Amino acid sequence: MLKVCKFGGTSMANSEALAQVKKIIFSEPERRYVIVSAPGKRNKQDTKITDALYACYDQVIATGNCKEEFKFIRERFNEIKTELGLKLDINAILDRTEQEIVENKSADFTASRGEYLSAICMAEYLGYEFVDSADIIRFDSHGKLNQDYTDDKVQLRLSKVERAVIPGFYGKDFQGNIKTFSRGGSDVTGSIIARAVKADLYENWTDVSGFLVCDPRIVPEAKTIQQITYKELRELSYMGASVLHPEAIFPVMKGKIRINIKNTFRPEDRGTMIVPNDKYIGSEEQIITGIAGKKDFTVILIEKSMMNSEVGFVRRVLSILEHYNLCIEHIPSGIDTLSIVIASEELKHGVLDDVINEIRESVGPDYVHVIENISLIATVGHGMSRRVGTSAKLFNALAEAGINIRMIDQGSSELNIIIGVANSDYEKCIQTIYKAFN
Ligand code: ASP
């Protein structure tokens, strides 16, 4: 059994959290490869190391040095060294780092130093080897992960190392410069390592006990999702559920490695297990897995009799949207109607009027109607395809609550039902669906 563990910023924030992390790692010998984030906030008012490093970069660009901003980084790592009783010469390492930040003038290089320093400290604290991600993770010339190269490098390097600490968040680009993933990217690093070493489990340790069925700010009693498939999670994270970086699923997906979201501060909680479809052992009672949503969409509703027999109708409409570089979220359609759902922020500065005029000219519709301030809410769950009457239950509950449904889109996989409601009904809608199924 081999486990790859990733610890997030809150788990790295202070000596108490770090002691807890050590305890967790040492409690199971299978936890051999540890990926760490940069130290996060120690309290609500605090600054994350990564944010402080971006501020250093801004100062270097503005003034040629980062003396002032780097003081905070120095203090934080000196505090960690002292509290953990480490022997390394942290000030020598910090001097060199500051100099490199000034010389490199790269935002990615600067931001990556949080994970780099964090991993060096953690390696000494655990007595594990430090393995730099810069030596094993590689991006291609399009900025995408070079998976094969990375797999080979990781396997080769780690085959000689029994236990290691590896910094998250970065690798090298094809020219050899440090490049980071997008924010929260240490999750992706963990997934890449888990896949390359063919881990049995990827444990992602954070400060919550997994995914909740829906946003607890809307439903305070929302339960934890015990098990979810990769695909269900994709649907939910696209809609805004954010415990794990959305790209962290892809590397482990091919190797069918499960991801366990765990809470560093409540290790006894089971957390959420993310599994491939064929390893899903759902309970009969569980019909829906999660509910997630986003506000502020605009629906352009186009109606034309006999639209279905007009060759090229949809293509002409879509090419107008492409011309304006607009990203389409959904396209529910009827026999004589076509609705286009777009995030409202894409339609600012008069773009909406221009698009409508072009649609009128190009396809001569009977009617074009715009509905603004729409929220999309996705109800996701494998169980839905097995159960007769799931959508009836959902729509009945919403009708009883007096919520007007403005749009319906059921994915062909029967994994989700997406509905559009007025922004003002958003919270009530999520509460109603949660109640109907729990
Ligand atoms: N430290 C980086 C961030 O704050 C990456 C991570 O923590 O995953 O985004």
XYZ file of C-alpha atoms and ligand atoms in Angstrom:
447
model
C 0.000 0.000 0.000
C 1.375 3.392 -1.010
C -0.206 6.724 -0.128
C 0.621 10.154 -1.497
C -0.438 12.938 0.870
C -0.878 16.600 0.112
C -1.199 19.160 2.909
C -2.743 22.559 2.190
C -1.836 26.044 3.427
C -3.750 25.946 6.725
C -2.055 22.662 7.635
C 1.310 24.385 7.128
C 0.433 27.683 8.805
C 1.937 27.316 12.299
C 3.874 24.937 14.528
C 0.750 23.384 16.074
C -0.666 22.522 12.677
C 2.730 21.221 11.559
C 3.000 19.004 14.627
C -0.435 17.624 13.766
C 0.705 16.983 10.178
C 3.750 15.094 11.459
C 1.571 12.974 13.701
C -0.703 12.092 10.791
C 2.191 11.167 8.509
C 3.950 9.056 11.128
C 0.762 7.232 12.094
C 0.818 5.212 8.851
C 4.044 4.011 7.223
C 2.268 3.959 3.820
C 2.306 7.775 3.795
C 5.616 7.979 1.955
C 5.389 10.957 -0.399
C 4.263 14.271 1.040
C 3.366 17.314 -1.063
C 3.120 20.649 0.718
C 1.594 24.053 0.069
C 3.100 27.316 1.229
C 2.099 28.347 4.764
C -1.389 29.845 4.763
C -3.061 32.263 7.140
C -2.534 31.813 10.900
C -5.709 33.778 11.584
C -8.355 35.677 9.623
C -6.331 38.921 9.413
C -3.092 37.186 8.379
C -1.586 37.077 4.868
C -0.897 33.847 2.956
C 2.767 33.420 2.083
C 1.855 33.085 -1.603
C 0.045 36.443 -1.560
C 2.983 38.047 0.252
C 5.309 36.679 -2.432
C 3.204 38.160 -5.238
C 3.537 41.477 -3.371
C 7.351 40.985 -3.375
C 7.234 40.514 -7.124
C 5.198 43.724 -7.569
C 7.741 45.588 -5.464
C 10.658 44.229 -7.510
C 8.992 45.387 -10.723
C 8.227 48.816 -9.265
C 11.465 49.522 -7.404
C 14.073 46.915 -8.352
C 14.103 45.288 -4.888
C 11.703 43.693 -2.388
C 13.388 44.503 0.923
C 10.214 45.697 2.656
C 7.814 43.027 1.429
C 10.301 40.204 1.964
C 10.551 41.000 5.690
C 7.231 39.248 6.261
C 8.499 36.102 4.512
C 11.636 36.170 6.668
C 9.656 36.491 9.869
C 7.277 33.673 9.010
C 10.003 31.168 8.115
C 12.168 32.177 11.076
C 9.157 31.581 13.308
C 8.625 28.129 11.787
C 12.310 27.237 12.162
C 12.426 28.307 15.803
C 9.152 26.722 16.842
C 9.958 23.412 15.177
C 13.544 23.469 16.452
C 15.063 23.018 12.978
C 18.817 23.157 12.424
C 18.904 24.466 8.853
C 20.419 27.909 8.240
C 17.113 29.503 7.232
C 18.551 33.011 6.924
C 21.178 31.898 4.418
C 18.441 30.205 2.376
C 16.221 33.297 2.629
C 19.092 35.621 1.555
C 19.674 33.511 -1.516
C 15.931 33.353 -2.254
C 15.508 37.119 -2.000
C 18.422 37.657 -4.354
C 17.025 35.164 -6.869
C 13.608 36.870 -6.747
C 15.246 40.198 -7.578
C 17.359 38.695 -10.368
C 14.655 36.508 -11.920
C 11.914 39.159 -12.117
C 9.375 36.383 -12.662
C 5.991 36.235 -10.921
C 5.912 32.438 -11.174
C 9.403 31.994 -9.757
C 8.644 34.365 -6.881
C 5.301 32.720 -6.007
C 6.824 29.227 -6.143
C 9.276 30.029 -3.315
C 6.540 29.629 -0.700
C 6.180 25.933 -1.466
C 9.936 25.554 -1.953
C 10.805 26.930 1.502
C 7.894 25.147 3.128
C 9.040 21.784 1.725
C 12.651 22.316 2.811
C 11.520 22.972 6.399
C 9.076 20.064 6.373
C 11.701 17.652 5.001
C 14.002 18.351 7.950
C 11.123 18.207 10.425
C 10.084 14.751 9.212
C 13.581 13.512 8.447
C 12.503 12.874 4.838
C 14.416 13.731 1.672
C 13.581 16.998 -0.130
C 12.827 16.408 -3.823
C 12.409 19.598 -5.862
C 9.411 19.703 -8.221
C 11.549 21.744 -10.607
C 13.528 18.565 -11.326
C 10.549 16.303 -11.977
C 7.537 18.289 -13.235
C 7.698 19.667 -16.758
C 5.349 21.780 -18.900
C 5.327 21.744 -22.723
C 5.641 24.714 -25.088
C 1.857 25.336 -24.838
C 2.086 25.661 -21.068
C 0.338 22.308 -20.538
C 1.749 19.595 -18.336
C 4.099 17.283 -20.241
C 2.615 14.160 -18.730
C 4.871 11.467 -20.197
C 8.093 13.318 -19.483
C 6.901 14.116 -15.959
C 5.796 10.517 -15.273
C 9.220 9.226 -16.316
C 11.110 11.812 -14.299
C 9.038 11.285 -11.152
C 9.328 7.510 -11.382
C 13.071 7.613 -11.942
C 13.730 10.091 -9.142
C 11.418 8.568 -6.555
C 12.420 4.976 -7.276
C 15.573 5.786 -5.322
C 13.807 7.594 -2.493
C 11.783 5.765 0.131
C 10.203 8.877 1.680
C 10.171 12.430 0.363
C 8.710 15.902 0.780
C 7.927 17.618 -2.520
C 6.857 21.257 -2.944
C 3.474 21.714 -4.629
C 2.338 24.340 -7.143
C 5.218 24.452 -9.648
C 7.478 22.753 -12.168
C 9.667 23.924 -15.041
C 8.566 25.111 -18.465
C 10.119 23.740 -21.671
C 12.837 26.412 -21.532
C 13.813 25.523 -17.988
C 12.144 28.427 -16.172
C 10.000 27.908 -13.079
C 6.304 27.835 -13.922
C 3.364 27.554 -11.513
C -0.076 26.032 -11.899
C -3.042 28.321 -11.278
C -3.840 29.210 -7.649
C -4.470 26.228 -5.414
C -2.299 24.163 -7.765
C -0.550 22.069 -5.099
C -3.594 19.800 -5.385
C -2.558 19.164 -8.977
C 1.038 18.404 -7.962
C -0.228 15.793 -5.496
C -2.327 14.198 -8.183
C 0.583 14.107 -10.651
C 2.858 12.417 -8.115
C 0.136 9.935 -7.092
C -0.364 8.929 -10.703
C 3.346 8.629 -11.514
C 4.173 6.424 -8.522
C 0.924 4.441 -9.007
C -0.259 5.214 -5.497
C -3.119 3.229 -3.990
C -4.595 6.397 -2.550
C -4.107 10.143 -2.886
C -4.926 11.814 0.427
C -5.656 15.509 0.161
C -5.470 17.005 3.670
C -7.206 20.324 4.145
C -9.168 22.215 6.811
C -12.628 20.785 6.096
C -13.875 17.199 6.370
C -14.635 16.821 2.661
C -17.259 18.117 0.264
C -20.660 19.045 1.589
C -23.838 18.247 -0.328
C -24.286 21.993 -0.798
C -22.954 25.341 0.372
C -23.277 25.504 4.203
C -23.849 29.260 4.006
C -27.139 28.385 2.306
C -27.973 25.134 4.126
C -26.186 25.167 7.515
C -27.067 21.517 8.221
C -25.659 20.272 4.876
C -24.173 16.788 5.236
C -20.751 15.629 4.070
C -20.608 13.695 0.802
C -19.052 10.353 1.720
C -18.439 9.141 -1.776
C -18.497 10.842 -5.164
C -17.317 9.836 -8.637
C -14.803 11.842 -10.669
C -17.562 12.794 -13.105
C -19.980 13.982 -10.446
C -17.233 16.066 -8.916
C -16.453 17.619 -12.300
C -20.071 18.755 -12.576
C -20.105 20.154 -9.057
C -16.761 21.923 -9.230
C -17.638 23.472 -12.568
C -20.630 24.934 -10.768
C -18.498 26.357 -8.000
C -17.866 23.694 -5.322
C -14.268 24.497 -4.428
C -12.442 22.215 -2.026
C -10.132 20.685 -4.610
C -8.491 22.349 -7.631
C -10.729 21.350 -10.589
C -7.744 20.085 -12.587
C -6.545 17.795 -9.815
C -8.877 15.051 -10.978
C -7.319 14.524 -14.389
C -3.897 13.026 -13.556
C -5.344 10.382 -11.211
C -8.344 9.645 -13.414
C -6.399 7.513 -15.898
C -4.740 5.516 -13.170
C -8.122 5.162 -11.408
C -6.551 6.286 -8.143
C -9.018 7.339 -5.450
C -8.695 10.724 -3.769
C -9.608 11.049 -0.105
C -10.322 14.599 1.083
C -9.377 14.648 4.785
C -9.337 17.214 7.579
C -5.939 17.727 9.263
C -7.685 19.042 12.374
C -10.225 16.199 12.585
C -8.303 13.221 11.201
C -10.857 10.783 12.625
C -13.500 12.050 10.154
C -13.791 9.846 7.078
C -13.910 12.791 4.706
C -14.993 12.457 1.086
C -13.758 9.643 -1.131
C -13.542 10.500 -4.853
C -13.674 7.316 -6.901
C -13.783 6.142 -10.518
C -17.229 5.139 -11.812
C -16.573 1.436 -11.580
C -15.393 1.635 -7.963
C -18.488 3.486 -6.817
C -20.440 1.607 -4.185
C -23.472 3.828 -3.826
C -26.140 3.243 -1.288
C -29.645 2.619 -2.589
C -31.057 5.550 -0.650
C -28.608 8.055 -2.065
C -30.235 9.567 -5.126
C -28.444 12.834 -5.360
C -24.832 13.481 -4.442
C -24.598 17.251 -4.448
C -26.167 20.560 -5.375
C -24.148 23.514 -6.643
C -24.925 26.676 -8.471
C -23.817 30.005 -9.845
C -25.564 33.326 -10.144
C -25.695 35.939 -12.899
C -26.382 34.386 -16.261
C -28.219 35.811 -19.248
C -30.473 33.686 -21.454
C -31.051 34.680 -25.080
C -34.217 32.948 -26.201
C -34.681 32.689 -29.978
C -37.947 31.515 -31.480
C -38.687 30.750 -35.119
C -41.379 28.474 -36.548
C -39.967 25.522 -38.463
C -36.483 26.274 -37.118
C -35.854 22.549 -37.019
C -36.095 22.200 -40.806
C -33.843 25.163 -41.591
C -30.358 23.880 -42.402
C -27.542 25.864 -40.741
C -29.772 27.808 -38.318
C -27.914 26.853 -35.167
C -24.540 27.216 -36.849
C -25.314 30.785 -37.897
C -26.402 31.742 -34.386
C -23.361 30.136 -32.812
C -20.960 31.731 -35.271
C -22.191 35.175 -34.161
C -21.351 34.278 -30.568
C -17.986 32.946 -31.652
C -17.314 36.174 -33.507
C -17.819 38.083 -30.237
C -15.617 35.568 -28.444
C -18.415 34.582 -26.067
C -18.289 31.404 -24.062
C -21.599 29.508 -24.083
C -22.557 27.680 -20.895
C -25.652 25.790 -22.099
C -27.872 25.510 -25.155
C -31.237 24.022 -24.217
C -33.524 23.743 -27.280
C -37.099 22.986 -28.277
C -38.687 22.398 -31.681
C -39.028 26.058 -32.524
C -36.841 27.553 -29.810
C -33.209 27.806 -28.997
C -31.909 29.262 -25.731
C -28.346 30.369 -25.275
C -27.062 30.743 -21.720
C -24.057 33.028 -21.199
C -22.407 34.389 -18.037
C -23.684 37.982 -17.762
C -20.235 39.433 -17.164
C -19.267 38.436 -20.724
C -22.027 40.633 -22.121
C -20.994 43.996 -20.699
C -20.415 47.234 -22.617
C -23.203 46.942 -25.179
C -22.114 43.529 -26.474
C -25.568 42.075 -25.761
C -27.335 44.606 -28.018
C -24.861 44.015 -30.839
C -25.303 40.250 -30.568
C -29.118 40.508 -30.611
C -29.067 42.783 -33.671
C -26.809 40.402 -35.554
C -28.979 37.423 -34.647
C -32.034 39.298 -35.975
C -30.271 40.112 -39.246
C -28.668 36.751 -39.753
C -31.465 34.248 -39.010
C -34.665 36.353 -39.127
C -36.245 34.938 -35.970
C -39.950 35.455 -35.090
C -38.930 36.585 -31.660
C -35.769 37.174 -29.592
C -36.149 37.595 -25.882
C -33.494 38.260 -23.253
C -33.846 37.068 -19.659
C -31.275 38.511 -17.275
C -30.290 37.816 -13.640
C -30.633 34.065 -13.934
C -28.964 31.553 -11.601
C -28.074 28.052 -12.692
C -28.391 25.254 -10.182
C -27.106 21.766 -10.856
C -28.421 18.781 -8.980
C -25.896 16.018 -9.499
C -26.083 12.328 -8.726
C -25.479 8.900 -10.188
C -28.554 7.616 -8.456
C -30.804 9.779 -10.636
C -30.585 7.530 -13.679
C -31.597 4.462 -11.659
C -34.594 6.088 -10.017
C -37.920 6.752 -11.669
C -39.451 10.027 -10.576
C -36.321 11.919 -9.494
C -37.074 14.914 -11.674
C -40.766 14.794 -10.702
C -39.746 14.995 -7.056
C -37.439 17.901 -7.746
C -39.915 19.885 -9.827
C -42.807 19.214 -7.444
C -40.803 20.466 -4.511
C -39.894 23.633 -6.394
C -43.488 24.182 -7.481
C -44.691 23.803 -3.904
C -42.105 26.348 -2.793
C -43.465 28.727 -5.444
C -40.220 28.872 -7.408
C -40.597 29.686 -11.078
C -38.256 27.566 -13.228
C -37.055 29.582 -16.217
C -34.971 26.904 -17.915
C -34.283 23.163 -17.701
C -31.314 21.271 -19.077
C -30.789 17.616 -18.305
C -27.362 16.276 -19.271
C -27.541 13.265 -21.586
C -25.556 11.245 -19.040
C -28.524 11.586 -16.653
C -25.950 12.603 -14.095
C -27.403 16.034 -13.558
C -30.401 18.276 -13.925
C -29.596 21.946 -14.400
C -32.303 24.484 -13.860
C -32.361 28.223 -14.311
C -34.200 30.391 -11.774
C -34.256 34.114 -10.952
C -31.225 35.223 -8.908
C -33.613 36.187 -6.126
C -34.771 32.538 -5.866
C -31.225 31.100 -5.788
C -30.859 30.343 -2.067
C -34.461 29.214 -1.633
C -34.108 26.879 -4.606
C -31.010 25.145 -3.169
C -32.672 24.834 0.247
C -35.790 23.315 -1.330
C -33.867 20.738 -3.374
C -31.759 19.796 -0.346
C -34.871 19.252 1.770
C -36.600 17.241 -0.931
C -33.800 14.688 -1.065
C -32.540 14.614 2.518
N 0.204 28.325 -2.477
C -0.546 28.332 -3.692
C -1.788 29.188 -3.558
O -1.986 29.811 -2.537
C -0.840 26.953 -4.176
C -1.566 26.068 -3.189
O -1.620 26.337 -1.997
O -2.094 25.045 -3.619
O -2.555 29.260 -4.473
